[in-house]
Each structure stands twice: as C-alpha cells, then as structure tokens.
Coordinates of C-alpha atoms and ligand atoms in Angstrom, one line a residue:
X11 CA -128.5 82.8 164.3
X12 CA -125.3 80.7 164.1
X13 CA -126.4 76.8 163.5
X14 CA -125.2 75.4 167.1
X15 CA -127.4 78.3 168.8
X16 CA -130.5 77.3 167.0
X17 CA -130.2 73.5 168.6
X18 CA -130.0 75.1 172.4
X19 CA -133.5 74.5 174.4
X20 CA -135.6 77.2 173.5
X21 CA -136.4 78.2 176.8
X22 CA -132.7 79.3 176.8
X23 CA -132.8 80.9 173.7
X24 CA -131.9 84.6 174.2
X25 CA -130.6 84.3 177.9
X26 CA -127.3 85.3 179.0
X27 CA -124.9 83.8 181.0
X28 CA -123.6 84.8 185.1
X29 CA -121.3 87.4 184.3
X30 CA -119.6 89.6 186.9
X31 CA -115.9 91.0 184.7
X32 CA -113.2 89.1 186.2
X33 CA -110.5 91.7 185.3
X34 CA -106.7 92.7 186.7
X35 CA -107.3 95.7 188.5
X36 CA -106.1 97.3 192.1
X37 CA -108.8 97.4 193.7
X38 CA -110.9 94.7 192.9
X39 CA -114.4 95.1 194.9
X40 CA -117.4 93.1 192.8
X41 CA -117.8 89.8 193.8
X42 CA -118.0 89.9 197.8
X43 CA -115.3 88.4 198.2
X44 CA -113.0 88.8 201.1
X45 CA -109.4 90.7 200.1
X46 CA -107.8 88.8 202.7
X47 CA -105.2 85.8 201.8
X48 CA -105.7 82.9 203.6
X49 CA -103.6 82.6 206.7
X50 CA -100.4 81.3 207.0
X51 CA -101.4 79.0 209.7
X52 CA -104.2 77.9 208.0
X53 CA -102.2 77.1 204.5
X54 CA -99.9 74.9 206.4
X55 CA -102.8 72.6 207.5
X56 CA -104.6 72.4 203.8
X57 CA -100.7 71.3 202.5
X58 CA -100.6 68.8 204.6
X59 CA -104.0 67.6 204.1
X60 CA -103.7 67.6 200.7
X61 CA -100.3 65.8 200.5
X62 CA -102.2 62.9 202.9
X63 CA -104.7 62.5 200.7
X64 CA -102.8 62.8 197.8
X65 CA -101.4 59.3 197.1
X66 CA -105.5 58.1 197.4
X67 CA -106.3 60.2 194.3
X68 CA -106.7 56.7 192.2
X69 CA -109.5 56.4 194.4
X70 CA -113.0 57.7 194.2
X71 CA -113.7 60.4 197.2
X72 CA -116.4 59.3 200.2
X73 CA -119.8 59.9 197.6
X74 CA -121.0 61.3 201.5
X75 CA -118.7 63.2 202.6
X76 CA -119.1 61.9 206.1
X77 CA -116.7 63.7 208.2
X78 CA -117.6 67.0 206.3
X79 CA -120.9 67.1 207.3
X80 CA -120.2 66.4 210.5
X81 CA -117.6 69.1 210.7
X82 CA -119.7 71.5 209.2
X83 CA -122.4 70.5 211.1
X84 CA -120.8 71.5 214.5
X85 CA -119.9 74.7 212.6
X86 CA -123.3 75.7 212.6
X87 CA -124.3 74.2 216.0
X88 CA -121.5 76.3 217.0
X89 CA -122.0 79.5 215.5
X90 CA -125.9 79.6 215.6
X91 CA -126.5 77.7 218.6
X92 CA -129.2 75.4 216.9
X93 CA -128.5 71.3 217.3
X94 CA -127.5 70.1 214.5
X95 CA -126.0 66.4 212.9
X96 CA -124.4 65.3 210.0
X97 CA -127.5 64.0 208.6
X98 CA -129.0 67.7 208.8
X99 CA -125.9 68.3 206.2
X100 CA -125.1 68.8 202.7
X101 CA -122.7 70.7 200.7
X102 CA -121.5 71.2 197.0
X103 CA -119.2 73.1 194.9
X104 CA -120.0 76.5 196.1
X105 CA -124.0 76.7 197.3
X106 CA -125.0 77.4 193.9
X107 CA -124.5 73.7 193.5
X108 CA -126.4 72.9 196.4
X109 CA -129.0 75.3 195.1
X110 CA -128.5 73.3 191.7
X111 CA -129.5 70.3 193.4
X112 CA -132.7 71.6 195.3
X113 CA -134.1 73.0 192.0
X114 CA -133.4 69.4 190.3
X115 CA -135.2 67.6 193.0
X116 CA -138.0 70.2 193.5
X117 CA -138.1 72.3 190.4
X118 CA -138.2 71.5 186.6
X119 CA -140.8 71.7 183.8
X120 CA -144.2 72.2 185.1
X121 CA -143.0 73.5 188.6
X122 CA -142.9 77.5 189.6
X123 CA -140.0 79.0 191.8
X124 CA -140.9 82.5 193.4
X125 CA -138.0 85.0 194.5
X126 CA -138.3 88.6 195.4
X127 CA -136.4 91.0 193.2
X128 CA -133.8 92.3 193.3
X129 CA -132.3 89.7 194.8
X130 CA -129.4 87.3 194.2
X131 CA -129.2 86.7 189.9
X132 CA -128.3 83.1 190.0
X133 CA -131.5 82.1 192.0
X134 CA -133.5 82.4 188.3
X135 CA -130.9 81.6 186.3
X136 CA -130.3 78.0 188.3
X137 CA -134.1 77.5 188.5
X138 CA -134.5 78.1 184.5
X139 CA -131.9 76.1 183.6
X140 CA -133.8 73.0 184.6
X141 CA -136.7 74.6 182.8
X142 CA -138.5 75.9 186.4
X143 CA -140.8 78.4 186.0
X144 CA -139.4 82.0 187.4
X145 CA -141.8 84.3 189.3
X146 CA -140.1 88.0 190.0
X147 CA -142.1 88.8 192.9
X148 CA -141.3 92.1 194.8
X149 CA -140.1 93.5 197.5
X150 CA -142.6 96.1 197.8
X151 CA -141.7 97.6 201.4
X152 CA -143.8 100.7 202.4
X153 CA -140.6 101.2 204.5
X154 CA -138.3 101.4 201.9
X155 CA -137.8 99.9 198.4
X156 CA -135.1 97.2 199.9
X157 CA -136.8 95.5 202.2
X158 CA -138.8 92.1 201.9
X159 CA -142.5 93.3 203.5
X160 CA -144.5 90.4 205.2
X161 CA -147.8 91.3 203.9
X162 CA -146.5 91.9 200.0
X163 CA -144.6 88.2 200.0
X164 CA -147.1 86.1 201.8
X165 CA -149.9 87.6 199.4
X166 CA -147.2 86.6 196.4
X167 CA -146.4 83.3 197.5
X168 CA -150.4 82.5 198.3
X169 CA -151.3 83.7 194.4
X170 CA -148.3 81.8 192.7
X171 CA -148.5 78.7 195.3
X172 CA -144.7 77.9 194.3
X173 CA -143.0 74.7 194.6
X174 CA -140.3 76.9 195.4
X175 CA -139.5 80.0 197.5
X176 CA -136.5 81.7 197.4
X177 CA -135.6 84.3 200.0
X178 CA -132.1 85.5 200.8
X179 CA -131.3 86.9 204.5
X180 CA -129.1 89.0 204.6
X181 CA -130.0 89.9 201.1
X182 CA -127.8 90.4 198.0
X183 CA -127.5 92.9 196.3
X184 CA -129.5 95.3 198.8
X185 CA -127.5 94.1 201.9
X186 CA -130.1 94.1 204.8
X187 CA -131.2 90.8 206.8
X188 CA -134.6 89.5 206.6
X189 CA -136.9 89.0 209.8
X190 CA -137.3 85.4 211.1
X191 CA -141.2 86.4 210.7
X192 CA -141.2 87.0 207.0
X193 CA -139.5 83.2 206.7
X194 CA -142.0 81.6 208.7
X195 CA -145.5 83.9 207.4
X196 CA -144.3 82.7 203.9
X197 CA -143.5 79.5 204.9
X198 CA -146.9 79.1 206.3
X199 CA -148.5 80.8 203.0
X200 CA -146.7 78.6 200.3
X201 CA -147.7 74.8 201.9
X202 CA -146.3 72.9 199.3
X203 CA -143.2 75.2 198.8
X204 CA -139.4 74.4 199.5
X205 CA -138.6 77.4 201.1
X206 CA -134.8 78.2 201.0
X207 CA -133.2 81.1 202.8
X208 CA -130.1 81.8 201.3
X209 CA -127.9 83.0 203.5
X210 CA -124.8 83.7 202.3
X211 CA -123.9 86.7 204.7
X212 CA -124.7 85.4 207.6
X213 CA -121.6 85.5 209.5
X214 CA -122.0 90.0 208.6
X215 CA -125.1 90.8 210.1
X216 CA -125.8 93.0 212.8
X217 CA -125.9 91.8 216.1
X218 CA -128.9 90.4 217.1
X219 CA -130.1 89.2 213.6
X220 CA -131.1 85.6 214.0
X221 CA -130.1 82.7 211.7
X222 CA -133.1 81.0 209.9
X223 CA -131.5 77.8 211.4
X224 CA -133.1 78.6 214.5
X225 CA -136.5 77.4 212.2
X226 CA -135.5 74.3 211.0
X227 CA -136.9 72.6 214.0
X228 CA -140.7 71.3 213.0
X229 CA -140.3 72.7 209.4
X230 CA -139.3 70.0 207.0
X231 CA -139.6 72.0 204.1
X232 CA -137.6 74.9 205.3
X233 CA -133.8 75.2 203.6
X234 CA -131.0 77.1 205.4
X235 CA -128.0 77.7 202.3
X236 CA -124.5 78.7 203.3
X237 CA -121.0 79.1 201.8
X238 CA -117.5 79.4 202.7
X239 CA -116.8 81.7 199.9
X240 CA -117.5 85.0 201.9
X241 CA -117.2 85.0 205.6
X242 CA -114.8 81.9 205.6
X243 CA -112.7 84.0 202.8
X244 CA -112.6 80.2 201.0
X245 CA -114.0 81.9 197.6
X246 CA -111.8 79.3 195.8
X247 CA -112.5 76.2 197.0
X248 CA -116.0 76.3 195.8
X249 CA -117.7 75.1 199.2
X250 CA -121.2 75.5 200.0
X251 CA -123.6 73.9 202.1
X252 CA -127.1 73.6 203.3
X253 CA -129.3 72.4 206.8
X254 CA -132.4 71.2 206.2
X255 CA -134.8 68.1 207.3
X256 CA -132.9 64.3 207.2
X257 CA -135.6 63.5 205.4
X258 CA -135.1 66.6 202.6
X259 CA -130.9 66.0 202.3
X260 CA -131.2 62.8 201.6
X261 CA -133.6 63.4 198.9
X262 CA -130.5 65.4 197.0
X263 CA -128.7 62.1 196.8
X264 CA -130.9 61.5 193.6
X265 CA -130.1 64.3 191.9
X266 CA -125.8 64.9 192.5
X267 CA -123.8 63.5 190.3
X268 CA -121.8 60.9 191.9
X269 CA -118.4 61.9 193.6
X270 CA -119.4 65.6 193.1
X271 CA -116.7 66.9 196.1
X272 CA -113.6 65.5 195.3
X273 CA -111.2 64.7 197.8
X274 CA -109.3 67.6 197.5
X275 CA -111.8 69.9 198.5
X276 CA -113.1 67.5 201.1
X277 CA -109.7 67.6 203.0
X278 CA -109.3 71.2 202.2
X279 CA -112.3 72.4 203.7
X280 CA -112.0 70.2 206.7
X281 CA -108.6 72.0 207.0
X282 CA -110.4 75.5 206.8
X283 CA -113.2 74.0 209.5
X284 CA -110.4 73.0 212.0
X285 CA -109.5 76.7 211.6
X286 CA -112.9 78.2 211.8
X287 CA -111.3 81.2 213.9
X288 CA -108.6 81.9 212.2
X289 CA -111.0 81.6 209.1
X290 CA -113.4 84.1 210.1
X291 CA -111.1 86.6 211.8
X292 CA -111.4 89.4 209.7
X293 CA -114.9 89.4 209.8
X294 CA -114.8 92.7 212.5
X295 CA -112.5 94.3 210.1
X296 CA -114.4 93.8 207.4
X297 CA -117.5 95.3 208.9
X298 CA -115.8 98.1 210.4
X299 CA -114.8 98.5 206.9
X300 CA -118.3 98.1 205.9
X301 CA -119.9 100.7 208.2
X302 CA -117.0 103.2 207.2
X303 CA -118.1 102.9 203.3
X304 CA -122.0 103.6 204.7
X305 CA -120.5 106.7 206.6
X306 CA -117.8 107.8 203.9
X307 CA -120.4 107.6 200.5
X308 CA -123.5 109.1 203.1
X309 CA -120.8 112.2 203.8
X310 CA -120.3 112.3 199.9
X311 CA -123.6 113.1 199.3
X312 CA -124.7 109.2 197.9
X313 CA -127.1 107.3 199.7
X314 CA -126.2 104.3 201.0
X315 CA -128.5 101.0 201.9
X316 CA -128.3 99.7 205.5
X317 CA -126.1 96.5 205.3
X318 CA -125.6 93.1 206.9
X319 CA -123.8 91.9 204.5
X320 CA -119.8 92.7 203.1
X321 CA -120.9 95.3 201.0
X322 CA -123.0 98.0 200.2
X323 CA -125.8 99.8 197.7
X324 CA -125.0 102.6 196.7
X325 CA -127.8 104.7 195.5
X326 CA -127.8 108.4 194.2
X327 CA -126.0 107.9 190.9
X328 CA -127.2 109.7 187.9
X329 CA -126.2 106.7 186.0
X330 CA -124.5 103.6 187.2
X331 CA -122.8 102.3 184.2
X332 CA -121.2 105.4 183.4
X333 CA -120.5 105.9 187.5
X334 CA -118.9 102.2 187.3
X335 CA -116.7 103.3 184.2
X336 CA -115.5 106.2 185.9
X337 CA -114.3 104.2 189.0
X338 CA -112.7 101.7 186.9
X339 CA -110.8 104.2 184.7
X340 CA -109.5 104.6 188.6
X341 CA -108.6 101.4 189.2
X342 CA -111.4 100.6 191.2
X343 CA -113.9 97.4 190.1
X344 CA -117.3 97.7 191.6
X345 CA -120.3 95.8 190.4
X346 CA -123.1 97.5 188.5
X347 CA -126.0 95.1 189.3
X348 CA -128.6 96.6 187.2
X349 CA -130.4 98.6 189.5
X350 CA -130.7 102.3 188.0
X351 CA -129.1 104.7 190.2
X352 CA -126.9 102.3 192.5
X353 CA -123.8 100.2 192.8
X354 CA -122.6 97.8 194.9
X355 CA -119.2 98.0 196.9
X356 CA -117.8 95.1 198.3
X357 CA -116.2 96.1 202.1
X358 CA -112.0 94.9 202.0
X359 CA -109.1 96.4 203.6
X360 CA -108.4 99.7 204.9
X361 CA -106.8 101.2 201.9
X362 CA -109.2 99.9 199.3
X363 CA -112.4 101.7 201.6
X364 CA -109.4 105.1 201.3
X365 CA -109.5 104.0 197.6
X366 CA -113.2 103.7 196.8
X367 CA -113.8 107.0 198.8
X368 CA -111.2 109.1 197.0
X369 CA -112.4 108.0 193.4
X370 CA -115.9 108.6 194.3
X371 CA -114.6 112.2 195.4
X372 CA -112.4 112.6 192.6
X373 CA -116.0 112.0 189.9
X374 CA -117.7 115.1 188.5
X375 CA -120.9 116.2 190.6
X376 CA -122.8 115.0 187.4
X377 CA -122.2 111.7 188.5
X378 CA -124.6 112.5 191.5
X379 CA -128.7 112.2 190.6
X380 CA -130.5 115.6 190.9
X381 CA -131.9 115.6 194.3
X382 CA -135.5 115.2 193.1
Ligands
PLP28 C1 -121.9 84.9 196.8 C2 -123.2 84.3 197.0 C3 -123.4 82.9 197.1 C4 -122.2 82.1 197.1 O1 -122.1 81.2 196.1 P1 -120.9 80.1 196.1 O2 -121.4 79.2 195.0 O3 -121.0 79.4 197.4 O4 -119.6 80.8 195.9 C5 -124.6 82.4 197.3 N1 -125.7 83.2 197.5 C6 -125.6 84.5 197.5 C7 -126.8 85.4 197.7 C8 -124.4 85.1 197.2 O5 -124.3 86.4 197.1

C-alpha cells in the first residue's frame, strides 16, 4: 500500500470511487442523460444572463438563492400540482449535493442509512463518505425481482430503525416508479427516519404515477429530491433540488458550505426555469424512444424491465460485461451496472434507438442467456 493511501480514513480504505467511462464514442447511452442540445432559444436567454451577471462576479452570489427557490418552487407547484414556497426549497450542485447535505445533517458516525438494492450507487457511497452506516436492504418483490414490496421494506426499515431511508421513485437502475403507499408504510415504520424519495425521473413516468410531493403535506420528515440533469436535459449545470418541511431546509443551512451555487449557475438555471417548456420538450420523444427500446430488445429475444424512467434494464444476457464490450466495439456506450445478466440503455434520439437495436442484432446468439 502506497504511503498517502495508508493515511485515508479506514472506513474508506478499499472503496472505489463513482465511475461511469466518460469516453468519445457515437453513441453515447450510460449516464441518462438527454442527447438533446439545449435549444437555441433557450441559449440566448443563459448568454444574456450570464453576461448581466457577469460584471458582479467580484461579488459573493445570494448564500440563499432567493429567487431560485422561488422559481423552482413554482416549478414544482406547477408540474405536480402540490403548493409549494420558496422556503419548501433547496438546491445544490446536481442533487447529489443536496443528498450530500441531508446525510451531513442527519447521517454520520453512529447513525444507519437504509436503501433498497439495486438502487441508485451514489446513495451509499454519499452516506459512507461521512462515515453513515449503509444497510443494503432488498427489494424482495414476489411480483418480480425489481420492484420495492411494501411488506419486505416496512419489515426492513422497522428491524434497522434508520436515521435514514432512502427510496428512489421512479427507480434507477431498474426503471419502474414506486407506489405512493410504500413511501408513506415506510415512512410510518422508520419514526425517527429522514425518508428521501429520490426522484430523479420524475418528469418520465407513466401517466398516472403520482409525485411523492403530493406527501409532503403533514410529513416533516419526508424528502422529495430532484434534478435538472435529466428531464430538464441541464446535465451540465449541476442543478439539483429538494422539497421538504421549512423547518427540515433550513436545517441544511448548517451543513453547505457557504456560497455553494455560484452566481453563474444561479442565473443559468433561472434561465432554463423561464424556459421550463422549451426545457422539457423532448420529454415525449424521449419516451417514445423509450417504449421503442422495450419493444425492439423484447422482439430480440432480451427481456426488458418496465420503465418510467429514460432508460431501460435489459435482462437476458449471458454475460454483461462481455455484452457491454461487444456494443462498444460498435460504437455504442451502455452502462453495465453490475447486475448479472442486464444492462442499462439510456432512451436518446431516433437513430441512436436504430443504433442500439442493430448492434444488439448484429451480437452472436451466445450473447443471449440459455432460456433456463
Ligand atoms: C442521475 C441521477 C441523479 C442526478 O444527480 P445530479 O447530481 O442531479 O446530476 C440523482 N438520482 C438518481 C437516482 C439519478 O439517477
């Protein structure tokens, strides 16, 4: 062991970092985002932001981002029909900040975090790396292996009494939503738990699939998370957000570090808000893309996951990694999330759906499992 890796915190000794391969490729398909450029419209607006801001920069930004929270409070008023104010608000460099923040107020040594695997990566790896406590609960659905079932995570989350729950609705990397029931049996179950719904996909699901927003009410420890990396195609800005209690958000204050959103992205994600339409307008393309890649890999002979979400499992792989290699000799980058038999395709345009099909066509049959 090299001399600088023997002084890291032991509890982080032998971990490994996020790592989804950021390479050149054609068709790039692993990290959810959209393959969409921001519109024209829209880029006009952020330059001119930016330049108005731009003489301030000396300056330190608002530390509370006042007029983002409001706008992305009427966002979500908006969008999920739940009232909601600035004070409801907060927001960081991508949610994994905000989720940052909620595991340094309410996790650390001595506390537990449950999640329900698989599930998003970065929910242990933030709650570890302030020295939380990581349950891998599961999933353990009689109805399939994918879905969250009430009875297995309210047992779960009464044994481990967390200080933390973490569920994800519409979840990554399986895809489907997560019903409002689940939410509020394990709220009810964990009574001393921060229970965040991470809800990244949102803006994907399936009609009829209700936000956990519409919980909030009467819940103060109930956490709705949110980005505008994936619907909002705003990947790059790194801007994520949460609604919770008045009482919770401000709690975070103690914990951000001061000045976390610069002015920049303050003024470029109000841009981005003023364009919420624009912003989200590919979203029916993308899920028409998205129920094309179910049908296309289902006629293929794979087995696809239901999804909510911009992407799908794909399960019925003899072997992922060598499947992911294959598709990547072809140009095509999907993400091999460690779940034996399955990948996950992110859902883009047109031709990169006409792309993912024909290299998936183009494998050896030994790439498919043996129907068993
Ligand atoms: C992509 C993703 C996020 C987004 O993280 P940002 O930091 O906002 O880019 C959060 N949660 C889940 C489950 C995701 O898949």
């Amino acid at each position: 062991m090299s001399e600088i890796r023997a002084l890291l915190r032991e509890d982080l000794q032998g971990r490994t970092p996020y790592g989804a391969p950021q390479l050149e490729v054609p068709v790039a398909l692993n990290t959810n985002e959209s393959s969409y450029d921001v519109p024209a419209v829209v880029v006009q607006t952020i330059l001119e932001r930016v330049a108005a801001v731009a003489p301030g920069l000396n300056r330190y930004p608002d530390r509370e981002f006042a007029q983002l929270r409001t706008a992305l409070a009427s966002y979500l008023t908006e969008t999920t029909g739940v009232t909601l104010t600035a004070d409801h608000l907060w927001a960081g460099n991508g949610s994994n900040e905000v989720l940052s923040h909620l595991v340094q107020a309410f996790g650390g040594q001595g506390r537990t975090a449950l999640g329900f695997t698989p599930s998003y990566s970065m929910h242990p790896i933030i709650s570890r790396g302030v020295g939380t406590t990581w349950v891998d609960g599961l999933r353990g659905a009689p109805s399939g292996i994918f879905d969250l079932d009430l009875e297995t995570a309210v047992t779960q989350a009464r044994e481990t009494q967390p200080d933390l729950v973490f569920l994800c609705s519409p979840n990554n990397p399986t895809g489907t939503a997560l019903s409002l029931e689940v939410v509020k049996a394990v709220y009810d179950a964990a009574p001393h738990a921060i229970v965040v719904v991470d809800e990244a996909y949102a803006e994907f699901a399936r009609p009829g699939t209700p936000s956990a927003t519409t919980l909030l009410e009467g819940r103060d420890r109930l956490v709705v998370t949110r980005t505008m990396s994936k619907a909002f195609a705003f990947a790059g800005v790194r801007l994520g957000y949460l609604a919770a209690s008045p009482e919770l958000t401000d709690l975070l204050r103690l914990v951000r570090l001061p000045y976390h959103l610069s002015s920049v992205t303050q003024a470029v994600a109000l841009a981005a808000l003023e364009h919420a339409d624009t912003m989200l307008g590919m979203i029916k393309v993308i899920k028409a893309e998205r129920d094309r890649l179910v049908e296309g890999v289902a006629a293929l002979g794979l087995a696809p996951v239901p999804s909510d979400a911009n992407f799908v499992l794909v399960g019925g792989l003899a072997d992922a990694g060598q499947t992911w290699q294959a598709l990547l000799d072809q140009g095509v980058l999907v993400r091999d999330v460690g779940i034996a038999h399955h990948l996950r395709i992110t859902a883009g345009t047109p031709e990169e759906t006409d792309a993912v099909l024909a290299a998936l066509a183009a494998l050896d049959p030994s790439h498919r499992q043996e129907p068993s």
